[in-house]
Amino acid sequence: MGFISEFKEFAMKGNVLDMAVGVIIGGAFGKIVSSLVDDILMPLVGVVTGNVDFTKLEFAFGEGDLAATLKYGNFIQNTVDFLIVAFCIFLMLKAINKLNRKKEEPAEPAAPAGPTQEELLAEIRDLLKQK
């Protein structure tokens, strides 16, 4: 099998295509979540904390051209971003697992068939005849 045909077989497998779609949708979803954090949540958090802009929070080590800047505000914002994405993925996986469990659960086995009412009455009749 040639290199080209081997690559074509690999690229056309369902898992690779599914993964590609997932990556593209994940990138778009990441932009939505980033916008949610940057444009909606963090301004509200800023109002609660006295109009603090988290992206501008930093701590400088040293002075002049040799100063190193620790931008902990961006870290806080990215952490909130991550937590929202993780929570959304958790909710989606929870819903998918719930749907899969419903599909996998076998129907409850029927109760063991006992004697019918007629059979019980016939048995009682026969016992009464014996006495």
PDB file of C-alpha atoms in Angstrom, residues 15-77:
ATOM      1  CA  ASN A  15     -12.898   9.171  13.971  1.00  0.00           C
ATOM      2  CA  VAL A  16     -10.567  11.621  12.250  1.00  0.00           C
ATOM      3  CA  LEU A  17     -13.446  13.486  10.626  1.00  0.00           C
ATOM      4  CA  ASP A  18     -15.382  13.566  13.899  1.00  0.00           C
ATOM      5  CA  MET A  19     -12.308  14.909  15.668  1.00  0.00           C
ATOM      6  CA  ALA A  20     -11.844  17.614  13.024  1.00  0.00           C
ATOM      7  CA  VAL A  21     -15.449  18.743  13.429  1.00  0.00           C
ATOM      8  CA  GLY A  22     -14.996  18.731  17.206  1.00  0.00           C
ATOM      9  CA  VAL A  23     -11.877  20.891  16.988  1.00  0.00           C
ATOM     10  CA  ILE A  24     -13.601  23.422  14.734  1.00  0.00           C
ATOM     11  CA  ILE A  25     -16.711  23.609  16.909  1.00  0.00           C
ATOM     12  CA  GLY A  26     -14.516  23.729  20.024  1.00  0.00           C
ATOM     13  CA  GLY A  27     -12.638  26.733  18.628  1.00  0.00           C
ATOM     14  CA  ALA A  28     -15.892  28.555  17.925  1.00  0.00           C
ATOM     15  CA  PHE A  29     -17.236  27.598  21.354  1.00  0.00           C
ATOM     16  CA  GLY A  30     -14.036  28.898  22.938  1.00  0.00           C
ATOM     17  CA  LYS A  31     -14.581  32.277  21.281  1.00  0.00           C
ATOM     18  CA  ILE A  32     -18.139  32.411  22.607  1.00  0.00           C
ATOM     19  CA  VAL A  33     -17.000  31.562  26.128  1.00  0.00           C
ATOM     20  CA  SER A  34     -14.148  34.077  25.946  1.00  0.00           C
ATOM     21  CA  SER A  35     -16.627  36.748  24.896  1.00  0.00           C
ATOM     22  CA  LEU A  36     -18.937  35.744  27.731  1.00  0.00           C
ATOM     23  CA  VAL A  37     -16.100  36.069  30.227  1.00  0.00           C
ATOM     24  CA  ASP A  38     -14.488  39.220  28.759  1.00  0.00           C
ATOM     25  CA  ASP A  39     -17.606  41.163  27.818  1.00  0.00           C
ATOM     26  CA  ILE A  40     -20.231  40.089  30.367  1.00  0.00           C
ATOM     27  CA  LEU A  41     -18.873  38.360  33.473  1.00  0.00           C
ATOM     28  CA  MET A  42     -15.644  40.240  34.144  1.00  0.00           C
ATOM     29  CA  PRO A  43     -17.244  43.713  33.875  1.00  0.00           C
ATOM     30  CA  LEU A  44     -19.860  42.561  36.402  1.00  0.00           C
ATOM     31  CA  VAL A  45     -17.105  41.229  38.668  1.00  0.00           C
ATOM     32  CA  GLY A  46     -15.295  44.537  38.155  1.00  0.00           C
ATOM     33  CA  VAL A  47     -18.388  46.465  39.318  1.00  0.00           C
ATOM     34  CA  VAL A  48     -18.632  44.297  42.421  1.00  0.00           C
ATOM     35  CA  THR A  49     -14.933  44.789  43.159  1.00  0.00           C
ATOM     36  CA  GLY A  50     -14.968  48.556  42.558  1.00  0.00           C
ATOM     37  CA  ASN A  51     -14.551  48.764  38.753  1.00  0.00           C
ATOM     38  CA  VAL A  52     -11.326  46.800  38.709  1.00  0.00           C
ATOM     39  CA  ASP A  53     -10.233  45.835  35.184  1.00  0.00           C
ATOM     40  CA  PHE A  54      -8.709  42.414  35.697  1.00  0.00           C
ATOM     41  CA  THR A  55      -6.754  42.505  32.435  1.00  0.00           C
ATOM     42  CA  LYS A  56      -4.724  45.453  33.742  1.00  0.00           C
ATOM     43  CA  LEU A  57      -3.857  43.903  37.103  1.00  0.00           C
ATOM     44  CA  GLU A  58      -0.123  43.311  37.205  1.00  0.00           C
ATOM     45  CA  PHE A  59       2.829  43.368  39.524  1.00  0.00           C
ATOM     46  CA  ALA A  60       6.198  44.664  38.342  1.00  0.00           C
ATOM     47  CA  PHE A  61       9.486  43.262  39.599  1.00  0.00           C
ATOM     48  CA  GLY A  62      12.326  45.716  39.211  1.00  0.00           C
ATOM     49  CA  GLU A  63      12.369  49.035  37.403  1.00  0.00           C
ATOM     50  CA  GLY A  64      13.168  50.353  33.957  1.00  0.00           C
ATOM     51  CA  ASP A  65      13.918  48.173  30.979  1.00  0.00           C
ATOM     52  CA  LEU A  66      14.849  45.183  33.145  1.00  0.00           C
ATOM     53  CA  ALA A  67      11.476  45.090  34.938  1.00  0.00           C
ATOM     54  CA  ALA A  68       9.569  41.834  34.796  1.00  0.00           C
ATOM     55  CA  THR A  69       5.795  42.084  34.850  1.00  0.00           C
ATOM     56  CA  LEU A  70       3.566  39.499  36.480  1.00  0.00           C
ATOM     57  CA  LYS A  71       0.142  39.867  34.820  1.00  0.00           C
ATOM     58  CA  TYR A  72      -1.988  38.069  37.355  1.00  0.00           C
ATOM     59  CA  GLY A  73      -5.174  39.786  36.120  1.00  0.00           C
ATOM     60  CA  ASN A  74      -4.967  37.922  32.820  1.00  0.00           C
ATOM     61  CA  PHE A  75      -4.392  34.726  34.762  1.00  0.00           C
ATOM     62  CA  ILE A  76      -7.551  35.341  36.825  1.00  0.00           C
ATOM     63  CA  GLN A  77      -9.546  36.030  33.662  1.00  0.00           C
TER      64      GLN A  77
END
